[in-house]
Short mmCIF file of C-alpha atoms in Angstrom, two decimals:
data_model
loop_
_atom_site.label_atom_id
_atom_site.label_comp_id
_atom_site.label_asym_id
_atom_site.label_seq_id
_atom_site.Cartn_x
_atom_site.Cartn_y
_atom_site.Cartn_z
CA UNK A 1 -64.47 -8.48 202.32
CA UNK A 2 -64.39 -5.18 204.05
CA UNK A 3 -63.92 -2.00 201.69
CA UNK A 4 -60.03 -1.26 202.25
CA UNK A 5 -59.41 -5.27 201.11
CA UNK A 6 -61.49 -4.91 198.07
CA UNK A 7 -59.91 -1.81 196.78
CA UNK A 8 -56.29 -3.18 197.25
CA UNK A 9 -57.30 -6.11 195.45
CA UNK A 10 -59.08 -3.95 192.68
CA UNK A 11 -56.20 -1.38 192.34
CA UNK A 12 -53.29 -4.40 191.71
CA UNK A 13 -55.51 -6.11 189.18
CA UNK A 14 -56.64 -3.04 186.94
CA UNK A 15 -53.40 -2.42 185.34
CA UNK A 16 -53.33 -5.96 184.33
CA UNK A 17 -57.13 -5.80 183.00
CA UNK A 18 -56.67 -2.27 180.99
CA UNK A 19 -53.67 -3.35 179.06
CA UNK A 20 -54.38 -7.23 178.35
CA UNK A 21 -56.35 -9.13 175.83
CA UNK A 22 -60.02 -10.16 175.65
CA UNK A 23 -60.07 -13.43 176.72
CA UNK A 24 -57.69 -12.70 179.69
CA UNK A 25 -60.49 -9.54 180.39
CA UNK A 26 -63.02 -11.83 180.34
CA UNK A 27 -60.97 -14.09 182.97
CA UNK A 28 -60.28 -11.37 185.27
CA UNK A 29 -63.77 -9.63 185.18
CA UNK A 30 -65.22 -12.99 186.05
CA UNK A 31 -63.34 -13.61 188.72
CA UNK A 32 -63.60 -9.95 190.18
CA UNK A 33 -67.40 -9.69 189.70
CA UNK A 34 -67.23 -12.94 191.66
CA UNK A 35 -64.71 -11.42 194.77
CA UNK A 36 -65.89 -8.34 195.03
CA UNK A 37 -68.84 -7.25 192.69
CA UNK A 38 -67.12 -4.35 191.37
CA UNK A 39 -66.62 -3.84 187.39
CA UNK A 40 -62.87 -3.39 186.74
CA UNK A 41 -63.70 -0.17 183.81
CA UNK A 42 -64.87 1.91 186.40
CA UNK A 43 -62.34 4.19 187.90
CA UNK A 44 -60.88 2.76 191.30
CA UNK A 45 -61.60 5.69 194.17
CA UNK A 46 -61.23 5.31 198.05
CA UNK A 47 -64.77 7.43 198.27
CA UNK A 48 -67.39 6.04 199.40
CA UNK A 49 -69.57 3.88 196.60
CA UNK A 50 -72.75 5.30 197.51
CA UNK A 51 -73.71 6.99 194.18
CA UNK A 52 -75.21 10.61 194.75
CA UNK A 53 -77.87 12.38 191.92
CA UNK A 54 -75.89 14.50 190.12
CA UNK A 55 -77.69 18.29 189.27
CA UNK A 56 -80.12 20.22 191.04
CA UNK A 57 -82.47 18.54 193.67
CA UNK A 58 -85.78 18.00 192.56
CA UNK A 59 -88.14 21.06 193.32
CA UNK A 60 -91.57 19.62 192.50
CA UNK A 61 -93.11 16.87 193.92
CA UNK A 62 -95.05 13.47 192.82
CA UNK A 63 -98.22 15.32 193.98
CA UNK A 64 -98.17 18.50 192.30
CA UNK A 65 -97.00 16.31 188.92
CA UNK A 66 -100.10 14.50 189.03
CA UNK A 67 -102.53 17.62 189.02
CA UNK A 68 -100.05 18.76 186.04
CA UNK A 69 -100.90 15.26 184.37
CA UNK A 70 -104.46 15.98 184.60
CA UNK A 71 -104.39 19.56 183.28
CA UNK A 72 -102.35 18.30 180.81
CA UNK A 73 -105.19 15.37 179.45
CA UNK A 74 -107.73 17.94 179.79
CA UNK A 75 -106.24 20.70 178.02
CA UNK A 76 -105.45 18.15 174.81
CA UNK A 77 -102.33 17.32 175.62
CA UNK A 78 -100.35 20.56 174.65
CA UNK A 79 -96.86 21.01 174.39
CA UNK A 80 -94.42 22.50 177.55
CA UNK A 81 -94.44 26.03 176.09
CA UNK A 82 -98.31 26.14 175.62
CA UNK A 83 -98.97 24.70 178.88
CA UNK A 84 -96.73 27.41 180.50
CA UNK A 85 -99.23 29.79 179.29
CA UNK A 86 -101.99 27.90 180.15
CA UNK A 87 -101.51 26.78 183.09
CA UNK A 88 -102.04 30.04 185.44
CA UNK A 89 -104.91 30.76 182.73
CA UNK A 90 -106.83 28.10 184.01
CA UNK A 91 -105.58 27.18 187.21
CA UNK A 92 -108.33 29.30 189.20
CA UNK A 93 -110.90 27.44 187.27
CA UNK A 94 -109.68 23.61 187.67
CA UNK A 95 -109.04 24.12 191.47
CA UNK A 96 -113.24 24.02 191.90
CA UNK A 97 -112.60 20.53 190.43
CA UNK A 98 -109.37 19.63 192.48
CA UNK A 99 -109.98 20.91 196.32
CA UNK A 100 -106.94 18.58 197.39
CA UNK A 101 -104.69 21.38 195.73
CA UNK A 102 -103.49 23.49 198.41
CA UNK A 103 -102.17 27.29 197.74
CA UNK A 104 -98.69 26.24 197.78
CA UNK A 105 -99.10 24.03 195.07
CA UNK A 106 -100.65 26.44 192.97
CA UNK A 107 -98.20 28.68 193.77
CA UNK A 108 -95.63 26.21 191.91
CA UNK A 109 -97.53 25.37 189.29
CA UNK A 110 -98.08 29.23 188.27
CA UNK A 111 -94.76 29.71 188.05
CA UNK A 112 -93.38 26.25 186.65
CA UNK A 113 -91.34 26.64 183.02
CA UNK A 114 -91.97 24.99 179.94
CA UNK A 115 -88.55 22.78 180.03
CA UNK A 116 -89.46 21.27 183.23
CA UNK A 117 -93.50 20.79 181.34
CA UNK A 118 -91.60 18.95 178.32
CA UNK A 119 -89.51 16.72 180.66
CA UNK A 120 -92.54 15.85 182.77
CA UNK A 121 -94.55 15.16 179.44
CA UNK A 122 -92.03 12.65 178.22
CA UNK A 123 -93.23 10.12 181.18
CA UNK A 124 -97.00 10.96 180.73
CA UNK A 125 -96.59 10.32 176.93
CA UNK A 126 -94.72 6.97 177.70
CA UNK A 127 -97.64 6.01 179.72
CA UNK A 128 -100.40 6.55 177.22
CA UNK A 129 -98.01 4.61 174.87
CA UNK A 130 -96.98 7.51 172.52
CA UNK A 131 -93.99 7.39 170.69
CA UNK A 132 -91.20 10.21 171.57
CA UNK A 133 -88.55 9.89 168.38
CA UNK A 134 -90.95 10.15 166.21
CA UNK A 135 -94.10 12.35 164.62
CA UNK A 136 -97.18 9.68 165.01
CA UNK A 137 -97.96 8.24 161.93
CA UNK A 138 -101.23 5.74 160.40
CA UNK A 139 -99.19 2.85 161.22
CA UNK A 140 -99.02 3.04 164.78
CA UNK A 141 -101.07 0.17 165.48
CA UNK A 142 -99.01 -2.11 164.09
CA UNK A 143 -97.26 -2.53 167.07
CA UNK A 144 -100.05 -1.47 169.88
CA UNK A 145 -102.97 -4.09 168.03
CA UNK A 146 -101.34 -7.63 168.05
CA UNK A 147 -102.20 -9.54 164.89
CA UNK A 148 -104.09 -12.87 165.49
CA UNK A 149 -104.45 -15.05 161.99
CA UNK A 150 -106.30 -17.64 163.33
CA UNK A 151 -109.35 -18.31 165.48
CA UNK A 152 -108.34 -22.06 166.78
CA UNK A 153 -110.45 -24.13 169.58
CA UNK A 154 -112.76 -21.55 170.58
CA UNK A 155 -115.29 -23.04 172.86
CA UNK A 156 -116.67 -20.19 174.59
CA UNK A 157 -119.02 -17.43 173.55
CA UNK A 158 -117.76 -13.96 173.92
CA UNK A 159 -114.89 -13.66 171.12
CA UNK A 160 -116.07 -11.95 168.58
CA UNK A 161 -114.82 -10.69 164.87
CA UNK A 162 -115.91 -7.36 163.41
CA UNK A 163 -116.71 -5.76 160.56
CA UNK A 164 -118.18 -2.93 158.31
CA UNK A 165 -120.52 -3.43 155.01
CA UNK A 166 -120.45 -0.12 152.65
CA UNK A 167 -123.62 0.55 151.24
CA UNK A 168 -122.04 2.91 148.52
CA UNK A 169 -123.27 1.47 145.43
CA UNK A 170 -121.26 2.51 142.56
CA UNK A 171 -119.20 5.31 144.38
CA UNK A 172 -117.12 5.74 147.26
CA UNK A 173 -117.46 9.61 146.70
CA UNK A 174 -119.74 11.79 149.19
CA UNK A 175 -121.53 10.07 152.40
CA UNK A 176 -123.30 7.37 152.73
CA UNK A 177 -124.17 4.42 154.95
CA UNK A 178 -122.41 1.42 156.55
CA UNK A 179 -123.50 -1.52 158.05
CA UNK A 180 -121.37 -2.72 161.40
CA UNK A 181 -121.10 -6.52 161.64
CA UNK A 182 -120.67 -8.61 165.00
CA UNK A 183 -120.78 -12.27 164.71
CA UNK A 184 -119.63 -14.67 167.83
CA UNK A 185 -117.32 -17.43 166.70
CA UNK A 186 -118.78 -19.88 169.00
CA UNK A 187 -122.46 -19.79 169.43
CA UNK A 188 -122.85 -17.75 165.80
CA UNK A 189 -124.38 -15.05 167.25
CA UNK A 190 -124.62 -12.11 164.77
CA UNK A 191 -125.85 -8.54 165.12
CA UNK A 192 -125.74 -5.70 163.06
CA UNK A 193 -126.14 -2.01 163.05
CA UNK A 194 -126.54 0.67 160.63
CA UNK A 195 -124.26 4.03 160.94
CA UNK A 196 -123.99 7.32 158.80
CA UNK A 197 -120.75 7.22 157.60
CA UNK A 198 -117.61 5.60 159.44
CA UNK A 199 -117.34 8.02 161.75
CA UNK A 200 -115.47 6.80 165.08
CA UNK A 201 -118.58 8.49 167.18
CA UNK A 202 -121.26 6.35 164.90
CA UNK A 203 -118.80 3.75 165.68
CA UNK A 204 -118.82 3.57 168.93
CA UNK A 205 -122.60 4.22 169.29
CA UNK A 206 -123.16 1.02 167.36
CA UNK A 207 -121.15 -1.00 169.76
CA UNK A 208 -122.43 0.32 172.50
CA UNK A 209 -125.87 -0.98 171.72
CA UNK A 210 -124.76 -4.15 170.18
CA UNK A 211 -123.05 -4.87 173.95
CA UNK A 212 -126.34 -4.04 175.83
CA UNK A 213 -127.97 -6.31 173.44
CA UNK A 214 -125.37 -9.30 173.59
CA UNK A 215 -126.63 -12.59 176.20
CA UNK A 216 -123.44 -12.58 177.25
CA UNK A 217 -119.68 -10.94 177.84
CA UNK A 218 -117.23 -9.79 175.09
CA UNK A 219 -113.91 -10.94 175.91
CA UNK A 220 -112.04 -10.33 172.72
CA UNK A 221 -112.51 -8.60 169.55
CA UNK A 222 -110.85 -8.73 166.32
CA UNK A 223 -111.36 -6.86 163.02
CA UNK A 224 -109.55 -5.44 160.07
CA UNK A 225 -107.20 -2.43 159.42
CA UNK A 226 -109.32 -0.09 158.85
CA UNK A 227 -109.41 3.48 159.15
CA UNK A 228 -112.74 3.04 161.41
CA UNK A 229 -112.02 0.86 163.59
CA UNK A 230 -108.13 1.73 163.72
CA UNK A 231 -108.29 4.79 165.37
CA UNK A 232 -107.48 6.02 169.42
CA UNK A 233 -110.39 6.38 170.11
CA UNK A 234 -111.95 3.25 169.42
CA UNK A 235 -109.48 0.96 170.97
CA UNK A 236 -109.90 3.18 173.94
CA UNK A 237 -113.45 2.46 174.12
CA UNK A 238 -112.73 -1.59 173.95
CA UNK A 239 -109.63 -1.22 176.72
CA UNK A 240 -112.06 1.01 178.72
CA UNK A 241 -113.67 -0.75 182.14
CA UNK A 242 -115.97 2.57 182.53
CA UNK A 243 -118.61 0.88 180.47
CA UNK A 244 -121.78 -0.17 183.19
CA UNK A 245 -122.11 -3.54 181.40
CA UNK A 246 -118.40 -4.39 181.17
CA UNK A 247 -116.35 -5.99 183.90
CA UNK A 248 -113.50 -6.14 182.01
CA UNK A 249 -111.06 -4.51 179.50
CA UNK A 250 -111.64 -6.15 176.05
CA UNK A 251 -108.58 -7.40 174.26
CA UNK A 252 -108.20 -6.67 170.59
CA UNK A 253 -106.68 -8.10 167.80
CA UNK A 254 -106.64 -7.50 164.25
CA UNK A 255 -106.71 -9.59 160.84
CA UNK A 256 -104.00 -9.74 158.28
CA UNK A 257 -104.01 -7.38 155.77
CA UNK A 258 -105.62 -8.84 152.48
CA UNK A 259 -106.27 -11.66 154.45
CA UNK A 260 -109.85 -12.08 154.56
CA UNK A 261 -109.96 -15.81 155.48
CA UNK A 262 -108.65 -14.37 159.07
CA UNK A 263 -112.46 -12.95 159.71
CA UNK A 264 -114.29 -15.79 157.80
CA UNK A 265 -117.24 -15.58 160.04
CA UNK A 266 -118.37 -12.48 160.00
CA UNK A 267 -117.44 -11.88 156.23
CA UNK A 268 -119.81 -14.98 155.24
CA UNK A 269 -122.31 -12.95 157.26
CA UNK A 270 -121.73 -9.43 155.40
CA UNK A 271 -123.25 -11.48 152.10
CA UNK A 272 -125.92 -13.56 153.94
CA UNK A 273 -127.18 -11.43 156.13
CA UNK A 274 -126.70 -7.70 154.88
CA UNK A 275 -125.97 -8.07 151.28
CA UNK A 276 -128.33 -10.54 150.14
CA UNK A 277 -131.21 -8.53 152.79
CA UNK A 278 -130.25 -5.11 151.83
CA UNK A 279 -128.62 -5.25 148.40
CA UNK A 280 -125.79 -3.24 146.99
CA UNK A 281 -127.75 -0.26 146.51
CA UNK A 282 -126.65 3.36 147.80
CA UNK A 283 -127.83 4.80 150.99
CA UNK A 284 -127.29 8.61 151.03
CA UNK A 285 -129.80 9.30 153.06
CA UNK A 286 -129.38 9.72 156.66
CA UNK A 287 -133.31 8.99 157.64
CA UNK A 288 -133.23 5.53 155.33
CA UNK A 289 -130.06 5.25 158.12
CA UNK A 290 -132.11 5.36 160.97
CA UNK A 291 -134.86 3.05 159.53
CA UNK A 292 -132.50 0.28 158.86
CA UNK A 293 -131.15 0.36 161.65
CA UNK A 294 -134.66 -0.28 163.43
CA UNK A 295 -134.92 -2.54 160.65
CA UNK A 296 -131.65 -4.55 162.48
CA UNK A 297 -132.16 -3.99 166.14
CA UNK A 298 -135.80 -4.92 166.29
CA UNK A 299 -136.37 -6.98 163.72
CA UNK A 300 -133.85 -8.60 161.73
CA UNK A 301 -131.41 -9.66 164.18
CA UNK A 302 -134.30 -11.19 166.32
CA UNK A 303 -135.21 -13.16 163.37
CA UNK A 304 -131.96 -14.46 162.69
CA UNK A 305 -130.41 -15.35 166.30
CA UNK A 306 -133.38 -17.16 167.61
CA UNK A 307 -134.87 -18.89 164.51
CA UNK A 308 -132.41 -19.15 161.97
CA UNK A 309 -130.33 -22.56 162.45
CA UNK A 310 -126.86 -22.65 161.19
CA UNK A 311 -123.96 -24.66 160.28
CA UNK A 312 -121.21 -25.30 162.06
CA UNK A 313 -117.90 -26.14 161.19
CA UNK A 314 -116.51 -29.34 163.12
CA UNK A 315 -113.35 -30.85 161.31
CA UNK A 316 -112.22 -30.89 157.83
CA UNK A 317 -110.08 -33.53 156.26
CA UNK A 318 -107.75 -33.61 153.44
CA UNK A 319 -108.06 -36.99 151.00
CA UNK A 320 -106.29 -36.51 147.58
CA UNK A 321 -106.72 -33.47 146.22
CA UNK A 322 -110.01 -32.72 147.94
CA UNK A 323 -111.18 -31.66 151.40
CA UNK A 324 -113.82 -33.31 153.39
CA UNK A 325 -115.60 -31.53 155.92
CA UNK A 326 -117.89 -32.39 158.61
CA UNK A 327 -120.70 -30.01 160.28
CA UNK A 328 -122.16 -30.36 162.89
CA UNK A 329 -126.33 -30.80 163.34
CA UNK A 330 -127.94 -27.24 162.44
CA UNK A 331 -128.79 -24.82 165.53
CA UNK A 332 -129.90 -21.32 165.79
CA UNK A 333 -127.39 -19.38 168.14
CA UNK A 334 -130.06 -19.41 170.14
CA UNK A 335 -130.22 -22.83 171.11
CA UNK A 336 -126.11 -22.44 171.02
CA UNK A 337 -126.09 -19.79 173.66
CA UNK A 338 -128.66 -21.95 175.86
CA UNK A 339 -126.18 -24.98 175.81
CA UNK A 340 -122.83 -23.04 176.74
CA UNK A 341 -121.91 -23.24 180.55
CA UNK A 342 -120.25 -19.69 180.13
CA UNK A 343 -123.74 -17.51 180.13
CA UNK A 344 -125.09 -17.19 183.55
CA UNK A 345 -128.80 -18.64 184.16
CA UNK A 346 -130.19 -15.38 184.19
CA UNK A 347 -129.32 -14.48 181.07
CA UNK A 348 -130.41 -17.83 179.64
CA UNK A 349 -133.48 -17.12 181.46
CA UNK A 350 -134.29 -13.66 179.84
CA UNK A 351 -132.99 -15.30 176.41
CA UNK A 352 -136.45 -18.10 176.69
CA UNK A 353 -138.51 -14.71 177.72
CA UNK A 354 -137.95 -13.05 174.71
CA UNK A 355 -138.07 -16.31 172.37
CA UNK A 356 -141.38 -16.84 173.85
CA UNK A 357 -142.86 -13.41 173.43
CA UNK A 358 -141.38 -13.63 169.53
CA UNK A 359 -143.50 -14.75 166.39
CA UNK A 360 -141.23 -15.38 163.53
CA UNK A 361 -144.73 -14.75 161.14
CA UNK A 362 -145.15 -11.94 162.72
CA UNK A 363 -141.02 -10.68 162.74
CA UNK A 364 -140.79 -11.57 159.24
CA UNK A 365 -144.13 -9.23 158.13
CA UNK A 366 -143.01 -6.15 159.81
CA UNK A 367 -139.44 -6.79 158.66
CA UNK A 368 -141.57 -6.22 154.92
CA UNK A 369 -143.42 -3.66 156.30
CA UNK A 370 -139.93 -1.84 156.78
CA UNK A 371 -138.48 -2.48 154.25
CA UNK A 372 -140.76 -0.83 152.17
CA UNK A 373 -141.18 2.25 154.38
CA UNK A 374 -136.90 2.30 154.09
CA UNK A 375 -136.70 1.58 150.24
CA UNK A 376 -139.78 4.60 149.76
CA UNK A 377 -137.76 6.85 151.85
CA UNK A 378 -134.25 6.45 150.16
CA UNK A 379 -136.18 6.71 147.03
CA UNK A 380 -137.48 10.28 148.07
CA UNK A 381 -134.61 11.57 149.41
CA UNK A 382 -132.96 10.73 146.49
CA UNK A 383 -135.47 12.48 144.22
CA UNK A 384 -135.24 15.29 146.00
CA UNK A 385 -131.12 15.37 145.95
CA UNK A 386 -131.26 15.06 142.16
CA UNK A 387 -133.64 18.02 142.11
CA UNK A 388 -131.75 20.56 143.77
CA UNK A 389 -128.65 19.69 142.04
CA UNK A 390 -130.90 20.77 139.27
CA UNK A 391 -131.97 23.99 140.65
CA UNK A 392 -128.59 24.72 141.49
#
């Protein structure tokens, strides 16, 4: 239908659709959607239907927008009327890091105003998933960590659950230790690590070890709502590829709040393997810190993974009012890790170096031997806490 047809048809029918009913609207918006593609509440012109941006043309291009992206990241994100200042501050000094910026690029940037900053700052911030109607809040991660109840059917090593132990005795008041918990669902794998307070930095440190450590890949990760593991810039680390031993982002889920039955595996492994080794005593002192966490990564997490058998969960079964439930033969995760077609040969290979060059005699002296040198230094530290609160 050539355009002078379609707009004679159009321009007999409209008066009929903007003064009738809705069901005869609906009739004769179907059938002109279907003749001519046109929507009869738009105003009937003879000009051409091309539509043309409206406003000034654009003045900056996508090139010198993505330098402005980066200054904007590196100078912590600032807001359009900041950045106007800061920008010709600092421009000299980020071109030694950007020689692709030419001089008439600068020369835009320099003199670019903070409206157009804002507007451009809307897309970045929609890109790095900020929300703009709204001041960010401790609940954002409700809807950027997805929640996952269950852990169903997993046959694979590399999904893990995660979780911290507090080692604050009596009070939550004033620093103190933690105890980061990784167990793999599958193969039972467990390693811990000891940090000085929450702090997303200790953190990340800890998991950063524990995945040099690991015999094989982390593909998920899931752990509670808390404050340390809920925060930017720990989620960044998991959905990071920079990592040398990662090939791919991590996805991460959490638990339900007051739910603990969603993390069952690693919270049976906070009492077995932390409480009932360490205790529920308070550890203030940031050298005891460092000794238990030798105390994991060289001793006790050795000891567990590659002598320590298990159980393993393999169906439960509901008769009456009771529930019957079936393991499976004990195995270390050692001997679980070893049997999975997931970890590559070498890896299984290294695994039967180390288990031969291990002594669990031997592990479990030393892990005495430490223990003692960690429960004599807490002890002094201590002491010497309580005396200068006295002096003071």
């Amino acid at each position: 239908m050539s355009h002078e047809a379609r707009f004679e048809y159009l321009k007999k029918i409209q008066f009929e659709y903007l003064n009738s009913d809705r069901r005869r609207k609906n009739e004769l918006l179907n059938h002109a959607q279907m003749v001519t593609g046109r929507w009869l509440n738009r105003v009937v012109s003879e000009e051409a239907e091309t539509p043309t941006r409206r406003g000034r043309p654009k003045r900056y291009g996508p090139e010198l927008e993505r330098h402005l992206q980066r200054l904007w990241l590196a100078l912590e994100q600032p807001c359009g009327k900041k950045m106007a200042v800061l920008v010709p501050a600092v421009l000299g000094k980020y071109r030694r890091h950007a020689p692709d910026m030419n001089d008439e690029l600068a020369g835009q940037a320099s003199m670019i105003g903070a409206a157009t900053l804002d507007r451009m700052a809307k897309v970045w911030k929609v890109q790095r998933g900020l929300c703009l109607t709204k001041a960010p809040t401790s609940q954002w991660y409700k809807s950027a960590i997805p929640v996952q109840p269950k852990d169903w059917n997993v046959t694979a090593p590399g999904r893990v659950q995660v979780d911290t132990v507090s080692h604050c005795g009596d009070s939550g008041h004033g620093a103190f230790a933690s105890t980061l918990t990784m167990t793999d669902i599958h193969t039972h794998w467990t390693e811990m690590r000891a940090t000085w307070t929450k702090n997303h930095q200790g953190i990340i440190r800890a998991f950063e070890c524990i995945e040099r450590t690991l015999p094989f890949a982390l593909e998920t990760v899931k752990f509670d709502s808390g404050s340390e593991f809920m925060n930017y810039e720990v989620i960044s680390f998991f959905r990071s590829t920079a990592i040398s031993t990662r090939r791919n982002k991590i996805q991460v889920f959490r638990s339900r709040p007051y739910r603990k039955n969603d993390n069952c595996y690693v919270e049976q492994k906070n009492l077995t393997h932390v409480r009932q080794f360490i205790g529920y005593d308070r550890i203030d002192s940031a050298a005891a810190t460092r000794i238990l966490n030798e105390i994991y990564r060289d001793l006790w997490c050795p000891f567990l993974n590659f002598f320590m058998p298990t159980f393993k969960l393999i169906r439960k079964e509901r008769i009456g009012s009771r529930i019957r439930k079936q393991y499976e033969k004990p195995r270390t995760p050692y001997q679980r890790v070893l049997e999975s077609s997931e970890v590559s040969e070498d890896h299984k290979n290294q695994l039967r170096a180390i288990y031969e060059a291990l002594d669990p005699f031997d592990l479990k002296a030393r892990i005495e031997e430490k223990l003692q040198l960690f429960f004599q230094t807490l002890r002094d530290d201590q002491r010497q806490s309580e005396a200068l609160k006295l002096a003071a």
